[in-house]
PDB file of C-alpha atoms in Angstrom:
ATOM      1  CA  MET A   4     -14.147   5.463  33.950  1.00 35.00           C
ATOM      2  CA  GLU A   5     -17.190   4.780  32.475  1.00 38.00           C
ATOM      3  CA  ILE A   6     -17.550   5.964  28.866  1.00 39.00           C
ATOM      4  CA  CYS A   7     -20.413   4.918  26.029  1.00 43.00           C
ATOM      5  CA  SER A   8     -18.264   1.823  25.249  1.00 38.00           C
ATOM      6  CA  GLY A   9     -19.444  -0.295  22.256  1.00 37.00           C
ATOM      7  CA  ALA A  10     -21.482   2.934  20.592  1.00 40.00           C
ATOM      8  CA  PRO A  11     -20.763   4.814  18.000  1.00 37.00           C
ATOM      9  CA  PRO A  12     -19.786   8.847  19.183  1.00 45.00           C
ATOM     10  CA  GLN A  13     -22.839  10.846  17.645  1.00 49.00           C
ATOM     11  CA  SER A  14     -25.076   8.229  19.274  1.00 50.00           C
ATOM     12  CA  CYS A  15     -23.924   9.024  22.925  1.00 55.00           C
ATOM     13  CA  PRO A  16     -26.133  11.524  24.733  1.00 64.00           C
ATOM     14  CA  ARG A  17     -24.246  14.775  25.125  1.00 79.00           C
ATOM     15  CA  GLN A  18     -24.625  16.515  28.517  1.00 88.00           C
ATOM     16  CA  ARG A  19     -23.812  20.227  29.372  1.00 92.00           C
ATOM     17  CA  VAL A  20     -22.117  21.431  32.291  1.00 95.00           C
ATOM     18  CA  LEU A  21     -21.777  24.801  33.459  1.00 96.00           C
ATOM     19  CA  VAL A  22     -18.278  25.401  35.253  1.00 96.00           C
ATOM     20  CA  VAL A  23     -18.735  28.190  37.652  1.00 96.00           C
ATOM     21  CA  ASP A  24     -15.146  29.516  39.012  1.00 95.00           C
ATOM     22  CA  ASP A  25     -13.229  32.443  39.424  1.00 93.00           C
ATOM     23  CA  HIS A  26     -10.281  31.316  38.702  1.00 94.00           C
ATOM     24  CA  ALA A  27      -9.372  30.773  35.107  1.00 95.00           C
ATOM     25  CA  LEU A  28      -6.844  28.495  35.235  1.00 94.00           C
ATOM     26  CA  VAL A  29      -9.415  25.975  37.419  1.00 94.00           C
ATOM     27  CA  ARG A  30     -12.108  26.209  34.636  1.00 94.00           C
ATOM     28  CA  GLU A  31      -9.335  25.434  32.032  1.00 94.00           C
ATOM     29  CA  GLY A  32      -8.169  22.584  33.759  1.00 94.00           C
ATOM     30  CA  LEU A  33     -11.996  21.206  34.415  1.00 94.00           C
ATOM     31  CA  ARG A  34     -12.895  21.729  30.789  1.00 94.00           C
ATOM     32  CA  ARG A  35      -9.988  19.726  29.542  1.00 93.00           C
ATOM     33  CA  ILE A  36     -10.901  16.868  31.804  1.00 92.00           C
ATOM     34  CA  LEU A  37     -14.177  17.224  30.958  1.00 92.00           C
ATOM     35  CA  GLU A  38     -13.652  17.103  27.086  1.00 88.00           C
ATOM     36  CA  CYS A  39     -11.210  14.606  27.510  1.00 84.00           C
ATOM     37  CA  THR A  40     -14.003  12.010  27.857  1.00 78.00           C
ATOM     38  CA  PRO A  41     -16.018  12.577  24.199  1.00 71.00           C
ATOM     39  CA  PRO A  42     -18.554  12.887  23.023  1.00 67.00           C
ATOM     40  CA  THR A  43     -20.436  13.377  26.622  1.00 75.00           C
ATOM     41  CA  PHE A  44     -19.854  16.739  27.628  1.00 89.00           C
ATOM     42  CA  GLU A  45     -20.287  20.338  26.576  1.00 90.00           C
ATOM     43  CA  VAL A  46     -18.799  23.072  28.751  1.00 93.00           C
ATOM     44  CA  VAL A  47     -19.543  26.604  29.053  1.00 94.00           C
ATOM     45  CA  GLU A  48     -18.058  28.762  31.618  1.00 96.00           C
ATOM     46  CA  ALA A  49     -18.673  31.422  33.967  1.00 95.00           C
ATOM     47  CA  ASP A  50     -16.432  33.358  36.355  1.00 93.00           C
ATOM     48  CA  ASN A  51     -19.030  34.612  38.830  1.00 95.00           C
ATOM     49  CA  ALA A  52     -22.560  33.884  40.532  1.00 95.00           C
ATOM     50  CA  ALA A  53     -24.397  36.802  38.270  1.00 95.00           C
ATOM     51  CA  GLN A  54     -22.684  35.579  35.234  1.00 95.00           C
ATOM     52  CA  ALA A  55     -23.998  31.815  35.921  1.00 96.00           C
ATOM     53  CA  LEU A  56     -27.624  32.959  36.380  1.00 96.00           C
ATOM     54  CA  GLU A  57     -27.616  34.792  33.252  1.00 95.00           C
ATOM     55  CA  LEU A  58     -26.425  31.851  31.352  1.00 94.00           C
ATOM     56  CA  LEU A  59     -28.729  29.737  32.911  1.00 95.00           C
ATOM     57  CA  ARG A  60     -31.549  32.008  31.691  1.00 94.00           C
ATOM     58  CA  ARG A  61     -30.388  31.882  28.244  1.00 93.00           C
ATOM     59  CA  GLN A  62     -29.554  28.160  27.806  1.00 90.00           C
ATOM     60  CA  PRO A  63     -30.252  24.823  29.306  1.00 92.00           C
ATOM     61  CA  VAL A  64     -27.653  22.958  31.356  1.00 94.00           C
ATOM     62  CA  ASP A  65     -27.469  19.433  32.775  1.00 95.00           C
ATOM     63  CA  VAL A  66     -25.109  20.227  35.584  1.00 96.00           C
ATOM     64  CA  ALA A  67     -23.379  23.313  37.185  1.00 97.00           C
ATOM     65  CA  THR A  68     -20.112  22.935  39.010  1.00 96.00           C
ATOM     66  CA  VAL A  69     -20.006  25.432  41.388  1.00 96.00           C
ATOM     67  CA  ASP A  70     -16.937  27.006  43.339  1.00 94.00           C
ATOM     68  CA  LEU A  71     -17.644  27.259  46.954  1.00 91.00           C
ATOM     69  CA  SER A  72     -15.465  30.334  47.554  1.00 89.00           C
ATOM     70  CA  MET A  73     -16.050  32.742  45.084  1.00 91.00           C
ATOM     71  CA  PRO A  74     -16.101  36.964  45.494  1.00 90.00           C
ATOM     72  CA  GLY A  75     -19.668  38.057  45.940  1.00 90.00           C
ATOM     73  CA  MET A  76     -22.306  35.775  45.743  1.00 92.00           C
ATOM     74  CA  GLY A  77     -20.650  32.301  46.724  1.00 90.00           C
ATOM     75  CA  GLY A  78     -21.248  29.123  45.977  1.00 92.00           C
ATOM     76  CA  LEU A  79     -23.717  27.830  48.348  1.00 93.00           C
ATOM     77  CA  GLU A  80     -26.020  31.102  47.662  1.00 94.00           C
ATOM     78  CA  LEU A  81     -25.441  30.481  44.163  1.00 95.00           C
ATOM     79  CA  ALA A  82     -26.695  26.527  44.439  1.00 95.00           C
ATOM     80  CA  GLN A  83     -29.678  27.799  46.378  1.00 94.00           C
ATOM     81  CA  HIS A  84     -30.347  30.326  43.404  1.00 95.00           C
ATOM     82  CA  ILE A  85     -29.881  27.518  41.336  1.00 96.00           C
ATOM     83  CA  LYS A  86     -32.050  24.759  43.027  1.00 94.00           C
ATOM     84  CA  SER A  87     -34.663  27.514  43.343  1.00 93.00           C
ATOM     85  CA  GLY A  88     -35.183  29.020  39.397  1.00 94.00           C
ATOM     86  CA  HIS A  89     -33.722  25.659  37.871  1.00 95.00           C
ATOM     87  CA  PRO A  90     -34.761  22.703  39.836  1.00 93.00           C
ATOM     88  CA  ARG A  91     -33.686  20.426  36.909  1.00 93.00           C
ATOM     89  CA  VAL A  92     -30.351  21.521  36.764  1.00 96.00           C
ATOM     90  CA  GLY A  93     -28.037  19.437  38.952  1.00 96.00           C
ATOM     91  CA  VAL A  94     -25.294  21.180  41.495  1.00 97.00           C
ATOM     92  CA  LEU A  95     -22.069  19.730  42.105  1.00 96.00           C
ATOM     93  CA  VAL A  96     -20.158  21.846  44.516  1.00 95.00           C
ATOM     94  CA  LEU A  97     -16.069  21.776  44.519  1.00 94.00           C
ATOM     95  CA  SER A  98     -14.314  23.059  47.554  1.00 91.00           C
ATOM     96  CA  MET A  99     -10.692  23.141  48.492  1.00 89.00           C
ATOM     97  CA  HIS A 100     -12.262  22.190  52.106  1.00 84.00           C
ATOM     98  CA  ALA A 101     -12.567  18.343  53.077  1.00 78.00           C
ATOM     99  CA  GLU A 102     -13.786  19.259  56.275  1.00 73.00           C
ATOM    100  CA  GLU A 103     -17.401  17.472  56.565  1.00 76.00           C
ATOM    101  CA  GLN A 104     -19.349  20.700  57.811  1.00 77.00           C
ATOM    102  CA  TYR A 105     -18.656  22.378  54.481  1.00 84.00           C
ATOM    103  CA  ALA A 106     -19.901  19.327  52.532  1.00 86.00           C
ATOM    104  CA  MET A 107     -23.167  19.197  55.056  1.00 85.00           C
ATOM    105  CA  ARG A 108     -23.730  22.891  54.502  1.00 87.00           C
ATOM    106  CA  ALA A 109     -23.477  22.277  50.534  1.00 90.00           C
ATOM    107  CA  PHE A 110     -26.101  19.631  50.637  1.00 90.00           C
ATOM    108  CA  GLN A 111     -28.325  21.561  52.925  1.00 88.00           C
ATOM    109  CA  ALA A 112     -28.201  24.503  50.636  1.00 90.00           C
ATOM    110  CA  GLY A 113     -29.328  22.025  47.701  1.00 92.00           C
ATOM    111  CA  ALA A 114     -26.117  20.891  46.176  1.00 93.00           C
ATOM    112  CA  ASP A 115     -26.493  17.162  44.616  1.00 94.00           C
ATOM    113  CA  GLY A 116     -22.737  16.610  45.050  1.00 93.00           C
ATOM    114  CA  TYR A 117     -19.570  17.602  46.976  1.00 93.00           C
ATOM    115  CA  LEU A 118     -15.990  17.192  45.857  1.00 92.00           C
ATOM    116  CA  THR A 119     -13.007  18.382  46.927  1.00 90.00           C
ATOM    117  CA  LYS A 120     -10.431  19.988  44.179  1.00 88.00           C
ATOM    118  CA  SER A 121      -8.158  17.347  45.083  1.00 88.00           C
ATOM    119  CA  SER A 122     -10.207  14.409  43.869  1.00 89.00           C
ATOM    120  CA  ALA A 123      -9.156  12.390  40.637  1.00 90.00           C
ATOM    121  CA  GLY A 124     -10.604  13.475  36.955  1.00 90.00           C
ATOM    122  CA  SER A 125     -12.377  10.311  37.021  1.00 89.00           C
ATOM    123  CA  GLU A 126     -14.388  10.888  39.941  1.00 92.00           C
ATOM    124  CA  LEU A 127     -15.288  14.327  38.788  1.00 93.00           C
ATOM    125  CA  VAL A 128     -16.868  12.293  35.757  1.00 93.00           C
ATOM    126  CA  ALA A 129     -18.193  10.019  37.717  1.00 92.00           C
ATOM    127  CA  ALA A 130     -19.928  12.698  40.283  1.00 94.00           C
ATOM    128  CA  ILE A 131     -21.244  14.948  37.314  1.00 94.00           C
ATOM    129  CA  ARG A 132     -22.786  11.616  35.482  1.00 93.00           C
ATOM    130  CA  LYS A 133     -24.398  10.455  38.500  1.00 92.00           C
ATOM    131  CA  ILE A 134     -26.011  13.891  38.877  1.00 95.00           C
ATOM    132  CA  ALA A 135     -27.298  14.315  35.496  1.00 93.00           C
ATOM    133  CA  ALA A 136     -28.868  11.158  35.776  1.00 90.00           C
ATOM    134  CA  GLY A 137     -30.894  12.772  38.550  1.00 91.00           C
ATOM    135  CA  GLY A 138     -28.992  11.006  41.342  1.00 92.00           C
ATOM    136  CA  VAL A 139     -26.816  12.317  44.341  1.00 92.00           C
ATOM    137  CA  TYR A 140     -23.144  12.037  44.644  1.00 91.00           C
ATOM    138  CA  VAL A 141     -21.322  11.250  47.538  1.00 85.00           C
ATOM    139  CA  THR A 142     -17.831  10.138  48.450  1.00 82.00           C
ATOM    140  CA  PRO A 143     -17.462   6.926  50.516  1.00 77.00           C
ATOM    141  CA  GLY A 144     -16.109   9.171  53.460  1.00 76.00           C
ATOM    142  CA  GLN A 145     -18.994  11.522  53.529  1.00 74.00           C
ATOM    143  CA  ALA A 146     -21.433   8.584  53.308  1.00 70.00           C
ATOM    144  CA  GLU A 147     -19.541   7.024  56.285  1.00 67.00           C
ATOM    145  CA  ARG A 148     -19.653   9.930  58.539  1.00 69.00           C
ATOM    146  CA  ALA A 149     -23.414  10.680  57.455  1.00 65.00           C
ATOM    147  CA  VAL A 150     -24.102   6.903  58.635  1.00 59.00           C
ATOM    148  CA  ARG A 151     -22.299   7.715  62.009  1.00 63.00           C
ATOM    149  CA  ARG A 152     -24.198  10.876  62.645  1.00 61.00           C
ATOM    150  CA  LEU A 153     -27.271   9.076  62.251  1.00 55.00           C
ATOM    151  CA  ALA A 154     -26.746   5.988  64.359  1.00 54.00           C
ATOM    152  CA  PRO A 155     -27.867   6.300  67.599  1.00 53.00           C
ATOM    153  CA  ARG A 156     -24.961   7.161  70.529  1.00 54.00           C
ATOM    154  CA  PRO A 157     -24.259   4.567  72.778  1.00 58.00           C
ATOM    155  CA  ALA A 158     -25.723   6.872  75.509  1.00 58.00           C
ATOM    156  CA  ALA A 159     -28.716   7.349  73.431  1.00 55.00           C
ATOM    157  CA  ARG A 160     -29.710   3.602  73.285  1.00 58.00           C
ATOM    158  CA  ALA A 161     -28.896   3.083  76.846  1.00 69.00           C
ATOM    159  CA  ARG A 162     -31.633   5.970  77.597  1.00 72.00           C
ATOM    160  CA  ASP A 163     -34.054   4.322  75.806  1.00 77.00           C
ATOM    161  CA  GLU A 164     -33.422   1.034  77.892  1.00 83.00           C
ATOM    162  CA  LEU A 165     -34.919   2.887  81.015  1.00 87.00           C
ATOM    163  CA  THR A 166     -38.258   2.603  82.107  1.00 89.00           C
ATOM    164  CA  ASP A 167     -40.782   5.221  82.184  1.00 86.00           C
ATOM    165  CA  ARG A 168     -40.435   5.305  86.021  1.00 91.00           C
ATOM    166  CA  GLU A 169     -36.619   5.555  86.087  1.00 91.00           C
ATOM    167  CA  LEU A 170     -36.383   8.099  83.173  1.00 89.00           C
ATOM    168  CA  ASP A 171     -39.033  10.312  85.266  1.00 89.00           C
ATOM    169  CA  VAL A 172     -36.652  10.037  88.432  1.00 92.00           C
ATOM    170  CA  LEU A 173     -33.887  10.897  86.681  1.00 91.00           C
ATOM    171  CA  ARG A 174     -35.288  13.857  85.430  1.00 89.00           C
ATOM    172  CA  ARG A 175     -36.036  15.060  88.535  1.00 91.00           C
ATOM    173  CA  LEU A 176     -32.667  14.086  89.923  1.00 91.00           C
ATOM    174  CA  VAL A 177     -31.272  16.233  87.208  1.00 89.00           C
ATOM    175  CA  ALA A 178     -33.713  19.127  87.893  1.00 87.00           C
ATOM    176  CA  GLY A 179     -31.897  19.222  91.241  1.00 88.00           C
ATOM    177  CA  GLU A 180     -34.947  17.254  93.498  1.00 90.00           C
ATOM    178  CA  ARG A 181     -33.752  15.337  96.219  1.00 91.00           C
ATOM    179  CA  PRO A 182     -34.609  11.555  96.622  1.00 92.00           C
ATOM    180  CA  LYS A 183     -36.513  12.947  99.841  1.00 93.00           C
ATOM    181  CA  GLU A 184     -38.685  15.284  97.475  1.00 93.00           C
ATOM    182  CA  ILE A 185     -38.710  12.998  94.831  1.00 93.00           C
ATOM    183  CA  ALA A 186     -40.140   9.931  97.042  1.00 94.00           C
ATOM    184  CA  ARG A 187     -42.905  12.650  98.025  1.00 93.00           C
ATOM    185  CA  ALA A 188     -43.977  14.010  94.820  1.00 91.00           C
ATOM    186  CA  LEU A 189     -44.131  10.314  93.260  1.00 91.00           C
ATOM    187  CA  ALA A 190     -45.887   9.004  96.746  1.00 92.00           C
ATOM    188  CA  LEU A 191     -43.163   6.242  96.882  1.00 93.00           C
ATOM    189  CA  SER A 192     -40.481   5.670  99.456  1.00 94.00           C
ATOM    190  CA  ILE A 193     -36.946   6.740  99.740  1.00 93.00           C
ATOM    191  CA  LYS A 194     -35.906   3.204  99.858  1.00 94.00           C
ATOM    192  CA  THR A 195     -37.650   2.884  96.085  1.00 95.00           C
ATOM    193  CA  ILE A 196     -36.682   5.731  94.745  1.00 94.00           C
ATOM    194  CA  SER A 197     -32.614   4.549  96.022  1.00 93.00           C
ATOM    195  CA  ALA A 198     -33.337   1.260  93.939  1.00 94.00           C
ATOM    196  CA  HIS A 199     -34.659   3.112  90.915  1.00 94.00           C
ATOM    197  CA  LYS A 200     -31.395   5.344  91.242  1.00 93.00           C
ATOM    198  CA  ALA A 201     -29.228   2.458  91.442  1.00 92.00           C
ATOM    199  CA  ARG A 202     -30.725   0.395  88.369  1.00 92.00           C
ATOM    200  CA  ILE A 203     -30.474   3.913  86.228  1.00 92.00           C
ATOM    201  CA  GLN A 204     -26.463   3.878  87.313  1.00 90.00           C
ATOM    202  CA  ASP A 205     -26.331   0.633  86.282  1.00 88.00           C
ATOM    203  CA  LYS A 206     -27.987   0.611  82.836  1.00 88.00           C
ATOM    204  CA  LEU A 207     -26.387   3.862  82.058  1.00 87.00           C
ATOM    205  CA  GLN A 208     -23.162   2.678  83.509  1.00 86.00           C
ATOM    206  CA  LEU A 209     -22.473   5.728  85.509  1.00 86.00           C
ATOM    207  CA  PRO A 210     -20.316   5.418  88.765  1.00 87.00           C
ATOM    208  CA  SER A 211     -21.382   8.088  90.629  1.00 87.00           C
ATOM    209  CA  THR A 212     -24.572  10.888  91.216  1.00 86.00           C
ATOM    210  CA  ALA A 213     -22.311  13.407  89.831  1.00 87.00           C
ATOM    211  CA  ALA A 214     -21.702  11.315  86.834  1.00 85.00           C
ATOM    212  CA  LEU A 215     -25.541  10.881  86.306  1.00 87.00           C
ATOM    213  CA  ILE A 216     -26.504  14.630  86.892  1.00 87.00           C
ATOM    214  CA  ARG A 217     -23.601  15.732  84.260  1.00 86.00           C
ATOM    215  CA  TYR A 218     -25.190  12.587  81.913  1.00 86.00           C
ATOM    216  CA  GLY A 219     -28.670  14.049  82.091  1.00 85.00           C
ATOM    217  CA  LEU A 220     -27.635  17.728  81.451  1.00 86.00           C
ATOM    218  CA  GLU A 221     -26.194  16.596  78.021  1.00 82.00           C
ATOM    219  CA  GLN A 222     -29.040  14.793  77.279  1.00 80.00           C
ATOM    220  CA  GLY A 223     -31.214  17.793  77.875  1.00 80.00           C
ATOM    221  CA  LEU A 224     -33.291  16.078  80.430  1.00 79.00           C
ATOM    222  CA  ALA A 225     -33.231  19.161  82.930  1.00 67.00           C
ATOM    223  CA  GLY A 226     -35.786  21.042  80.718  1.00 58.00           C
ATOM    224  CA  GLU A 227     -37.991  18.014  79.847  1.00 53.00           C
ATOM    225  CA  GLN A 228     -41.542  17.876  81.364  1.00 48.00           C
ATOM    226  CA  LEU A 229     -41.877  15.649  85.043  1.00 51.00           C
ATOM    227  CA  ARG A 230     -44.657  13.326  84.715  1.00 45.00           C
ATOM    228  CA  SER A 231     -47.598  13.976  87.470  1.00 41.00           C
ATOM    229  CA  SER A 232     -47.166  12.709  91.112  1.00 42.00           C
ATOM    230  CA  ALA A 233     -50.384  11.779  91.852  1.00 40.00           C
ATOM    231  CA  PRO A 234     -50.418   7.703  92.626  1.00 40.00           C
ATOM    232  CA  ALA A 235     -53.217   5.662  90.649  1.00 37.00           C
ATOM    233  CA  TRP A 236     -54.168   3.168  93.433  1.00 34.00           C
ATOM    234  CA  PRO A 237     -52.913   1.964  97.354  1.00 37.00           C
ATOM    235  CA  GLY A 238     -49.831  -0.033  97.246  1.00 40.00           C
ATOM    236  CA  GLN A 239     -48.510   1.516  93.691  1.00 42.00           C
ATOM    237  CA  ASP A 240     -45.156   1.825  95.566  1.00 44.00           C
ATOM    238  CA  ALA A 241     -44.675  -1.965  95.498  1.00 39.00           C
ATOM    239  CA  ALA A 242     -45.187  -2.224  91.741  1.00 39.00           C
ATOM    240  CA  SER A 243     -42.974   0.950  90.828  1.00 46.00           C
TER     241      SER A 243
END
């Protein structure tokens, strides 16, 4: 746990932390953790959102730790108010919930970090220090889940391998058109459409027409606009 090693106590910058929680025991526990790493933190307390906002109007604060679940205005709404009225104040949301959706909602509300109350005191201190320095604190687990959410899914990557013509044929199949209707609309032969369909199934590794339709519906292809059907020149069938 990083503290101002090698420097005299009076030279360490003091950071003011506002602890917002409706449980006195929780506030006392957080105060003891922060005040046991002197001389970095000065702690002020609020037991509800209204009191927290009043304190912020009267005195500067570096970081506010906000309980997710409080009577009246909850932690997410309070985080939004803090970031709106006091954008320089970092917000760390503390919660009993370890589920990913709670962390994501906290960050969407403007929080700079999210920790469960089962986290170690050293992690709390590390989170507050990073946020006070202008950073964002995410746990390794949160970072890994965020990367997985942002990474393309295998199905999406496979879809990118389709040619424009194959994607057009796939959209029409998902929309309920029969191969004969697709051939007429695109001025191609049924044999060419069947070949496109076979290549689509091979690229997407889909064993049947039913699986292909289900994939297209899951990808939202049924509502996408279909391409124009007019051929550009005679003999286009062979090149498509």
